[in-house]
Every structure is written in structure tokens, then in C-alpha cells.
CSV table of C-alpha atoms in Angstrom, one decimal:
chain,number,residue,atom,x,y,z
A,1,UNK,CA,-4.0,-7.4,-23.0
A,2,UNK,CA,-6.8,-9.3,-24.6
A,3,UNK,CA,-10.1,-7.4,-25.1
A,4,UNK,CA,-8.6,-4.1,-24.0
A,5,UNK,CA,-9.8,-0.9,-25.4
A,6,UNK,CA,-6.7,0.9,-24.2
A,7,UNK,CA,-4.5,2.3,-27.0
A,8,UNK,CA,-0.9,2.4,-26.0
A,9,UNK,CA,1.5,2.5,-28.9
A,10,UNK,CA,5.0,2.3,-27.4
A,11,UNK,CA,6.7,2.2,-30.7
A,12,UNK,CA,5.4,5.6,-31.5
A,13,UNK,CA,6.0,6.9,-28.0
A,14,UNK,CA,9.5,5.7,-27.8
A,15,UNK,CA,11.0,8.2,-30.2
A,16,UNK,CA,9.6,11.1,-28.1
A,17,UNK,CA,10.8,9.5,-24.8
A,18,UNK,CA,14.4,9.6,-26.3
A,19,UNK,CA,14.3,13.4,-27.0
A,20,UNK,CA,16.7,15.4,-24.9
A,21,UNK,CA,15.3,17.5,-22.0
A,22,UNK,CA,17.9,20.2,-22.2
A,23,UNK,CA,18.7,20.2,-18.5
A,24,UNK,CA,15.1,20.2,-17.3
A,25,UNK,CA,13.5,17.5,-15.1
A,26,UNK,CA,10.0,16.1,-15.1
A,27,UNK,CA,8.6,15.6,-11.6
A,28,UNK,CA,5.4,13.7,-11.2
A,29,UNK,CA,3.7,14.8,-7.9
A,30,UNK,CA,1.6,12.0,-6.4
A,31,UNK,CA,-1.0,12.3,-3.6
A,32,UNK,CA,-3.8,10.3,-2.0
A,33,UNK,CA,-7.3,11.5,-2.9
A,34,UNK,CA,-10.6,11.5,-1.0
A,35,UNK,CA,-11.6,8.0,-2.1
A,36,UNK,CA,-8.4,6.3,-1.0
A,37,UNK,CA,-6.9,6.3,-4.5
A,38,UNK,CA,-3.9,8.0,-6.1
A,39,UNK,CA,-3.8,11.1,-8.3
A,40,UNK,CA,-0.8,12.8,-10.0
A,41,UNK,CA,0.3,15.7,-12.1
A,42,UNK,CA,3.6,16.8,-13.6
A,43,UNK,CA,5.8,19.8,-12.9
A,44,UNK,CA,8.9,20.9,-14.8
A,45,UNK,CA,12.0,21.5,-12.6
A,46,UNK,CA,15.0,23.5,-13.8
A,47,UNK,CA,17.7,21.7,-11.8
A,48,UNK,CA,18.2,18.4,-10.1
A,49,UNK,CA,17.1,18.0,-6.5
A,50,UNK,CA,18.3,15.6,-3.8
A,51,UNK,CA,15.8,16.2,-1.0
A,52,UNK,CA,12.0,16.8,-0.8
A,53,UNK,CA,12.8,20.0,1.0
A,54,UNK,CA,14.2,21.4,-2.3
A,55,UNK,CA,11.0,20.9,-4.1
A,56,UNK,CA,8.3,23.6,-4.3
A,57,UNK,CA,4.9,23.2,-2.7
A,58,UNK,CA,2.1,22.9,-5.3
A,59,UNK,CA,-1.7,22.8,-5.3
A,60,UNK,CA,-4.7,21.2,-7.0
A,61,UNK,CA,-8.5,21.4,-7.3
A,62,UNK,CA,-9.7,19.5,-4.2
A,63,UNK,CA,-13.3,19.8,-5.3
A,64,UNK,CA,-12.5,17.4,-8.1
A,65,UNK,CA,-10.9,14.8,-5.9
A,66,UNK,CA,-13.3,14.7,-3.0
A,67,UNK,CA,-11.0,16.7,-0.7
A,68,UNK,CA,-12.5,20.2,-0.6
A,69,UNK,CA,-15.7,22.1,-1.4
A,70,UNK,CA,-16.0,24.0,-4.7
A,71,UNK,CA,-16.1,27.4,-3.0
A,72,UNK,CA,-12.7,26.8,-1.3
A,73,UNK,CA,-11.2,24.2,-3.5
A,74,UNK,CA,-7.4,24.7,-3.3
A,75,UNK,CA,-5.6,21.9,-1.6
A,76,UNK,CA,-1.8,22.1,-1.2
A,77,UNK,CA,0.6,19.2,-1.8
A,78,UNK,CA,3.9,19.2,0.1
A,79,UNK,CA,6.7,16.8,-1.1
A,80,UNK,CA,7.8,14.2,1.5
A,81,UNK,CA,9.7,11.5,-0.5
A,82,UNK,CA,11.4,11.3,-3.9
A,83,UNK,CA,11.6,8.2,-6.2
A,84,UNK,CA,13.4,7.7,-9.5
A,85,UNK,CA,10.8,7.6,-12.3
A,86,UNK,CA,10.7,4.1,-14.0
A,87,UNK,CA,8.5,5.4,-16.9
A,88,UNK,CA,10.3,8.5,-17.9
A,89,UNK,CA,13.7,7.3,-16.6
A,90,UNK,CA,16.5,9.4,-15.3
A,91,UNK,CA,16.8,12.2,-14.4
A,92,UNK,CA,13.0,12.4,-13.9
A,93,UNK,CA,11.4,11.7,-10.5
A,94,UNK,CA,8.2,10.8,-8.8
A,95,UNK,CA,7.3,12.8,-5.7
A,96,UNK,CA,5.2,11.5,-2.9
A,97,UNK,CA,3.2,14.3,-1.3
A,98,UNK,CA,1.1,15.1,1.8
A,99,UNK,CA,-2.2,17.1,1.3
A,100,UNK,CA,-2.8,20.4,3.3
A,101,UNK,CA,-5.6,22.8,3.6
A,102,UNK,CA,-5.3,26.6,3.0
A,103,UNK,CA,-5.4,27.3,6.7
A,104,UNK,CA,-2.2,25.4,7.3
A,105,UNK,CA,-3.8,22.2,8.7
A,106,UNK,CA,-3.5,18.7,7.3
A,107,UNK,CA,-6.3,17.8,4.9
A,108,UNK,CA,-8.8,15.4,6.5
A,109,UNK,CA,-7.5,12.6,4.2
A,110,UNK,CA,-3.9,13.3,5.2
A,111,UNK,CA,-3.2,10.3,7.5
A,112,UNK,CA,0.5,10.5,7.0
A,113,UNK,CA,1.0,13.6,9.1
A,114,UNK,CA,-0.2,12.0,12.4
A,115,UNK,CA,1.5,8.7,11.6
A,116,UNK,CA,4.8,10.5,11.1
A,117,UNK,CA,4.5,12.3,14.4
A,118,UNK,CA,3.8,9.0,16.2
A,119,UNK,CA,6.8,7.3,14.5
A,120,UNK,CA,9.0,10.2,15.6
A,121,UNK,CA,7.7,10.1,19.1
A,122,UNK,CA,8.4,6.4,19.4
A,123,UNK,CA,11.6,6.1,17.3
A,124,UNK,CA,13.6,4.6,20.2
A,125,UNK,CA,11.6,1.4,19.6
A,126,UNK,CA,13.0,1.1,16.1
A,127,UNK,CA,9.8,-0.2,14.6
A,128,UNK,CA,10.0,-2.2,11.4
A,129,UNK,CA,7.0,-2.9,9.2
A,130,UNK,CA,6.5,-5.3,6.2
A,131,UNK,CA,3.1,-5.2,4.4
A,132,UNK,CA,1.8,-7.9,2.1
A,133,UNK,CA,-0.3,-6.2,-0.6
A,134,UNK,CA,-2.9,-8.4,-2.3
A,135,UNK,CA,-4.8,-7.3,-5.3
A,136,UNK,CA,-6.9,-8.6,-8.2
A,137,UNK,CA,-6.5,-7.8,-11.9
A,138,UNK,CA,-9.7,-7.1,-13.8
A,139,UNK,CA,-10.6,-6.7,-17.4
A,140,UNK,CA,-12.7,-3.9,-18.8
A,141,UNK,CA,-15.8,-5.9,-17.9
A,142,UNK,CA,-14.7,-5.8,-14.2
A,143,UNK,CA,-14.3,-9.6,-14.2
A,144,UNK,CA,-11.0,-11.1,-13.1
A,145,UNK,CA,-8.7,-11.7,-16.0
A,146,UNK,CA,-8.7,-15.2,-17.4
A,147,UNK,CA,-12.1,-16.1,-15.9
A,148,UNK,CA,-14.7,-17.5,-18.3
A,149,UNK,CA,-17.1,-14.8,-19.5
A,150,UNK,CA,-20.2,-16.8,-18.5
A,151,UNK,CA,-18.9,-18.9,-15.7
A,152,UNK,CA,-16.2,-19.5,-13.2
A,153,UNK,CA,-12.8,-21.2,-13.2
A,154,UNK,CA,-12.1,-24.4,-11.4
A,155,UNK,CA,-12.0,-24.4,-7.6
A,156,UNK,CA,-9.2,-22.9,-5.6
A,157,UNK,CA,-6.1,-25.0,-5.2
A,158,UNK,CA,-3.8,-24.9,-8.2
A,159,UNK,CA,-3.5,-21.1,-8.4
A,160,UNK,CA,-1.5,-20.2,-5.3
A,161,UNK,CA,2.1,-19.7,-6.3
A,162,UNK,CA,1.0,-21.4,-9.5
A,163,UNK,CA,3.0,-21.8,-12.7
A,164,UNK,CA,1.7,-22.4,-16.2
A,165,UNK,CA,-1.2,-21.5,-18.5
A,166,UNK,CA,-4.6,-21.9,-16.8
A,167,UNK,CA,-3.0,-21.5,-13.4
A,168,UNK,CA,-1.8,-17.8,-13.5
A,169,UNK,CA,-3.0,-14.8,-15.4
A,170,UNK,CA,-1.3,-11.5,-16.3
A,171,UNK,CA,2.1,-12.4,-15.1
A,172,UNK,CA,3.5,-9.8,-17.5
A,173,UNK,CA,1.9,-7.0,-15.4
A,174,UNK,CA,3.4,-8.5,-12.2
A,175,UNK,CA,6.9,-8.7,-13.7
A,176,UNK,CA,6.7,-5.2,-15.1
A,177,UNK,CA,5.6,-3.8,-11.7
A,178,UNK,CA,8.3,-5.7,-9.8
A,179,UNK,CA,11.0,-4.2,-12.0
A,180,UNK,CA,9.4,-0.7,-11.9
A,181,UNK,CA,9.5,-0.8,-8.1
A,182,UNK,CA,13.1,-1.9,-8.0
A,183,UNK,CA,14.1,0.9,-10.4
A,184,UNK,CA,12.2,3.5,-8.3
A,185,UNK,CA,13.8,2.3,-5.1
A,186,UNK,CA,10.6,1.0,-3.5
A,187,UNK,CA,11.7,-1.7,-1.0
A,188,UNK,CA,9.7,-4.5,-2.7
A,189,UNK,CA,10.8,-7.8,-1.2
A,190,UNK,CA,8.9,-10.4,-3.3
A,191,UNK,CA,5.7,-11.3,-5.2
A,192,UNK,CA,3.6,-14.4,-5.7
A,193,UNK,CA,0.3,-15.6,-7.3
A,194,UNK,CA,-2.5,-15.8,-4.7
A,195,UNK,CA,-5.2,-18.4,-3.9
A,196,UNK,CA,-7.9,-16.9,-6.2
A,197,UNK,CA,-7.0,-16.9,-9.9
A,198,UNK,CA,-6.1,-13.4,-11.2
A,199,UNK,CA,-5.2,-12.4,-7.6
A,200,UNK,CA,-1.6,-11.5,-6.8
A,201,UNK,CA,0.5,-10.4,-3.9
A,202,UNK,CA,3.7,-8.4,-3.4
A,203,UNK,CA,5.5,-7.5,-0.2
A,204,UNK,CA,7.0,-4.2,0.7
A,205,UNK,CA,9.5,-4.0,3.6
A,206,UNK,CA,11.0,-4.2,6.0
A,207,UNK,CA,10.9,-0.5,6.3
A,208,UNK,CA,11.4,1.6,9.4
A,209,UNK,CA,8.7,3.9,10.7
A,210,UNK,CA,6.9,6.2,8.2
A,211,UNK,CA,9.0,5.0,5.2
A,212,UNK,CA,6.7,1.9,5.0
A,213,UNK,CA,3.6,4.0,4.2
A,214,UNK,CA,5.6,6.1,1.6
A,215,UNK,CA,6.9,3.0,-0.2
A,216,UNK,CA,3.5,1.1,-0.1
A,217,UNK,CA,1.6,4.0,-1.6
A,218,UNK,CA,4.3,4.5,-4.2
A,219,UNK,CA,4.1,0.8,-5.1
A,220,UNK,CA,0.3,1.2,-5.6
A,221,UNK,CA,0.8,4.2,-7.9
A,222,UNK,CA,3.4,2.2,-9.9
A,223,UNK,CA,1.0,-0.8,-10.2
A,224,UNK,CA,-1.8,1.4,-11.4
A,225,UNK,CA,0.5,3.0,-14.0
A,226,UNK,CA,1.8,-0.4,-15.2
A,227,UNK,CA,-1.7,-1.9,-15.5
A,228,UNK,CA,-2.8,1.2,-17.4
A,229,UNK,CA,-0.3,0.4,-20.1
A,230,UNK,CA,-1.6,-3.2,-20.4
A,231,UNK,CA,-5.3,-2.1,-20.4
A,232,UNK,CA,-6.1,-3.8,-17.1
A,233,UNK,CA,-7.8,-2.6,-13.9
A,234,UNK,CA,-6.4,-3.1,-10.4
A,235,UNK,CA,-8.9,-3.9,-7.7
A,236,UNK,CA,-8.0,-3.6,-4.0
A,237,UNK,CA,-11.5,-4.7,-2.9
A,238,UNK,CA,-11.2,-7.0,0.1
A,239,UNK,CA,-13.8,-9.4,-1.4
A,240,UNK,CA,-13.9,-8.8,-5.1
A,241,UNK,CA,-15.8,-12.0,-5.9
A,242,UNK,CA,-18.5,-13.3,-3.5
A,243,UNK,CA,-18.7,-16.9,-2.7
A,244,UNK,CA,-16.1,-19.6,-2.1
A,245,UNK,CA,-13.2,-17.4,-3.1
A,246,UNK,CA,-10.4,-15.9,-1.0
A,247,UNK,CA,-10.6,-12.2,-0.2
A,248,UNK,CA,-7.7,-9.8,-0.4
A,249,UNK,CA,-5.8,-8.5,2.6
A,250,UNK,CA,-2.9,-6.3,3.6
A,251,UNK,CA,-1.2,-8.5,6.2
A,252,UNK,CA,1.0,-6.3,8.4
A,253,UNK,CA,4.2,-7.6,9.9
A,254,UNK,CA,5.4,-5.7,12.9
A,255,UNK,CA,8.7,-5.8,14.9
A,256,UNK,CA,10.4,-3.6,17.4
A,257,UNK,CA,13.9,-3.6,18.8
A,258,UNK,CA,12.6,-5.2,22.0
A,259,UNK,CA,10.8,-7.9,20.0
A,260,UNK,CA,13.9,-8.8,18.0
A,261,UNK,CA,16.2,-9.3,21.0
A,262,UNK,CA,16.5,-12.5,23.0
A,263,UNK,CA,13.4,-12.9,25.2
A,264,UNK,CA,11.4,-10.7,22.8
A,265,UNK,CA,8.4,-13.0,22.9
A,266,UNK,CA,7.3,-11.5,26.1
A,267,UNK,CA,7.1,-8.1,24.3
A,268,UNK,CA,5.1,-9.7,21.5
A,269,UNK,CA,2.7,-11.3,24.0
A,270,UNK,CA,2.3,-8.0,25.8
A,271,UNK,CA,1.4,-6.4,22.4
A,272,UNK,CA,-1.3,-9.0,21.9
A,273,UNK,CA,-3.1,-7.9,25.1
A,274,UNK,CA,-3.0,-4.3,24.0
A,275,UNK,CA,-4.2,-5.1,20.5
A,276,UNK,CA,-7.1,-7.1,21.9
A,277,UNK,CA,-8.2,-4.2,24.0
A,278,UNK,CA,-8.5,-1.9,20.9
A,279,UNK,CA,-9.8,-4.5,18.4
A,280,UNK,CA,-12.8,-2.3,17.5
A,281,UNK,CA,-10.7,0.8,17.0
A,282,UNK,CA,-8.3,-1.1,14.7
A,283,UNK,CA,-11.1,-2.6,12.6
A,284,UNK,CA,-12.5,0.9,12.1
A,285,UNK,CA,-9.4,1.9,10.2
A,286,UNK,CA,-8.5,-1.4,8.6
A,287,UNK,CA,-10.3,-0.8,5.3
A,288,UNK,CA,-13.7,-0.5,3.8
A,289,UNK,CA,-15.8,-3.6,3.1
A,290,UNK,CA,-13.7,-5.7,5.4
A,291,UNK,CA,-16.7,-7.4,7.0
A,292,UNK,CA,-17.2,-9.3,3.7
A,293,UNK,CA,-13.7,-10.7,4.1
A,294,UNK,CA,-13.2,-11.3,7.9
A,295,UNK,CA,-15.8,-14.1,8.2
A,296,UNK,CA,-13.6,-16.7,9.9
A,297,UNK,CA,-13.3,-18.6,6.6
A,298,UNK,CA,-10.8,-18.5,3.8
A,299,UNK,CA,-7.8,-18.0,6.1
A,300,UNK,CA,-9.3,-15.1,8.1
A,301,UNK,CA,-10.3,-14.4,11.7
A,302,UNK,CA,-13.7,-13.1,12.8
A,303,UNK,CA,-14.5,-9.4,12.5
A,304,UNK,CA,-16.1,-9.4,16.0
A,305,UNK,CA,-13.5,-11.2,18.1
A,306,UNK,CA,-9.7,-10.8,18.5
A,307,UNK,CA,-7.6,-14.0,18.5
A,308,UNK,CA,-4.0,-14.8,18.2
A,309,UNK,CA,-1.9,-17.9,17.8
A,310,UNK,CA,1.3,-19.6,16.6
A,311,UNK,CA,1.1,-20.4,12.8
A,312,UNK,CA,-2.6,-19.8,12.9
A,313,UNK,CA,-3.8,-18.2,9.6
A,314,UNK,CA,-7.4,-18.2,10.9
A,315,UNK,CA,-6.5,-15.9,13.8
A,316,UNK,CA,-6.6,-12.1,13.9
A,317,UNK,CA,-2.8,-12.1,14.6
A,318,UNK,CA,-0.4,-14.9,13.7
A,319,UNK,CA,2.9,-15.5,15.4
A,320,UNK,CA,5.3,-17.3,12.9
A,321,UNK,CA,6.3,-20.7,14.2
A,322,UNK,CA,10.0,-19.8,13.8
A,323,UNK,CA,9.6,-16.8,16.0
A,324,UNK,CA,7.9,-18.8,18.7
A,325,UNK,CA,10.7,-21.4,18.5
A,326,UNK,CA,13.4,-18.7,18.8
A,327,UNK,CA,11.5,-16.7,21.4
A,328,UNK,CA,11.8,-13.4,19.4
A,329,UNK,CA,11.0,-11.8,16.1
A,330,UNK,CA,7.7,-10.3,14.9
A,331,UNK,CA,4.0,-10.8,14.6
A,332,UNK,CA,1.6,-10.6,11.6
A,333,UNK,CA,-1.6,-8.6,12.0
A,334,UNK,CA,-3.9,-10.4,9.4
A,335,UNK,CA,-7.0,-8.1,9.9
A,336,UNK,CA,-6.2,-5.2,7.5
A,337,UNK,CA,-8.1,-5.3,4.2
A,338,UNK,CA,-6.2,-4.8,0.9
A,339,UNK,CA,-7.7,-1.3,0.5
A,340,UNK,CA,-6.6,-0.1,3.9
A,341,UNK,CA,-4.3,3.0,4.3
A,342,UNK,CA,-0.8,1.9,5.4
A,343,UNK,CA,-0.4,5.2,7.3
A,344,UNK,CA,-3.5,4.5,9.4
A,345,UNK,CA,-2.5,0.8,9.9
A,346,UNK,CA,1.0,1.5,11.1
A,347,UNK,CA,0.0,4.6,13.0
A,348,UNK,CA,-2.7,2.9,15.1
A,349,UNK,CA,-0.4,-0.1,15.8
A,350,UNK,CA,2.3,2.2,17.2
A,351,UNK,CA,-0.3,4.1,19.2
A,352,UNK,CA,-1.8,1.0,20.7
A,353,UNK,CA,1.4,-0.7,21.6
A,354,UNK,CA,3.6,2.3,22.7
A,355,UNK,CA,1.1,5.1,23.3
A,356,UNK,CA,-0.1,8.1,21.4
A,357,UNK,CA,0.8,11.8,21.3
A,358,UNK,CA,-0.5,13.8,24.4
A,359,UNK,CA,-4.3,14.1,24.3
A,360,UNK,CA,-4.4,12.8,20.8
A,361,UNK,CA,-5.7,9.7,19.0
A,362,UNK,CA,-5.1,8.3,15.5
A,363,UNK,CA,-8.8,7.7,14.9
A,364,UNK,CA,-10.3,10.2,12.4
A,365,UNK,CA,-13.8,10.8,11.3
């Protein structure tokens, strides 16, 4: 990438990547840290594995990731999902993990644990999720790639799903990430340039239950690793550039078995009433800095009021026109910010529509 200070000499690295591993496997353990980012470290395995249950528990210094105090810093990582490694290639793997405290309780930043229990408790509803992850690619100066150093690009309009020089920036990162996700088995379903230049989107899903969170987090890890090789930064800030520029969201598409059947619209409408009743609770876990994005402008609803409508991209929740026509399908919750945790999003949606665990709530301090 232009103006990058990153040194990544693949021609030198390539000869080492081809060296035989003599039956051993490199496993990259990935977890979510205390600042809603991803961390990872590598472990050598001595035989192939086919299930997370076959992998050993590990630990890390939680005082260096914002997840534990220095005088009791061990945090444990437990494997929950395995993905083929697109960087080291077969037989190496990437391992998605949950974080646990020494006393055997989930770490306070482990939102997956409660979400998984809620999915299991409501599995008869066969919940499908599809998330639309928007993000912005930045240079080392923290300005969007392709933007003039001392000014701004032309107004929004030609960039959404754009093609050609001056309309899109960093497509090579997007293409590399797309292929990396496919190789890893992440259920990526598409990608496109977004409304603001240097802003992109990809979609993950449909996935059933907790699998969506695992795949979305792994896709974020892969994006960070790919961008690292190109010397770019990835921003999930919901409003990276103030002013007359679109923000970045994590639109969440939701469907249950009841919603997908004939007459399912009545179940979608019932869900709208429940979502309206817990609007404040949802906003609380729908990402940091979301107030800068949910202004009622730039294809967003208001932060303070819940609304829904057919084909309305200015509402809190949109019902696709085709679904309204067929009387069944899914709805799109447009409130989540691009930096929101997918485990929290999907967990609270399930809790709101179908009920939580006994005497428990998904909200966390």
C-alpha cells in the first residue's frame, strides 16, 4: 500500500512457509480482548484434531489485554470453533476461543457464553442470522485511504458499489479477505463498496444460532491480518469521519422458523412490539459511539425512538419489501454499530423475542 511503513517481504517469507512441519500443526488461538478487539497466539499441536473438544485449554496475561488485574492476571482460553488457516495453509488451523477466569466463571468480556446458552434454550425456533459488517480502511495517518491529504473527496454518490479509479480504494484488501474467509470456511455471502469512499461492507450468514458470532469474529480477525500485510488499518468506528458522510453499521438480519413459514409476517410484527419495548436495552449493547451515527440522517433511525417500516432505511428496523409481499421471511435491525459484539446483538434479540434464561438477563455491566 502507498505510504505504508509496514515491511512485509513475501518473497523472503515464502521459502520458509514451504518448509515441512514433520507432522506437527500450528494452531492460532484467537480471543476477544477487553477493548472489543482480537488477540491471538500460536501453539504447536502434535497431531490433527477434528473438534474443539480435542484441543487443550490455554491461558494468557489478562492484565495486558484489559481483562484481569496484575495481581491475578491469568485468563484461560477454551476452544469453541476451528477454522482452516488461510495464511499458513493446511494442515494448520485457527481456533476461536472463549475467555474464562481462574475461578471457573466466564470472563466479564466473554459474551459468547450467555449467548450460546440462550441459543440452546431457544433452538426449537431455528434462528438464522445474517450480519452486514461495514468498516473503513485507513492509512498510517488515520485518514481513509484515497482521501486527499489536505482535503476531502467529492460528495457521496459515485462510491456505493462503485467501480473504477477514484471511486473505490483498496479493493485488493477486500478481495484478499473474501478469499481468506472462503478458505477458512467462514460463511461470507458477499461484499460491496459502501457509500463513503474507503468504506466497505461484507456479509456473513445466514448462520444458525451461536455460529454467527463465531464466524463474524473470525472474519474480523482475518480482515485485520490481511490488512496488516498491506500496511492498512481497519476501523470499525460507527462514525469515522464527522460531517456529511455515512457512518458504519452492523445491520442484523433475523429470521425464525415461524417467520419463514406462510403467515410468518404476524410473527415478525409481534417481534417488532417486543423490540420496541426494550429499545433502550438494545441500544446499550449495540456498540460504542453509536449516538454519532444514529441521528436520523444518512440512512439511520433515531437513537431515542424505535420505528419500523417496509423498505424504510431510515427506520430502526426494516422489513424488506419482498418479505412484506410474500407475508413471511425476516427483518433487518439497522441499529447496531459496526463495532458491536455479534454475541451481544444476537443474544439480546433472542432474549427479547423468545425470553431469557430463568432469572437472568443478557445485559452486562
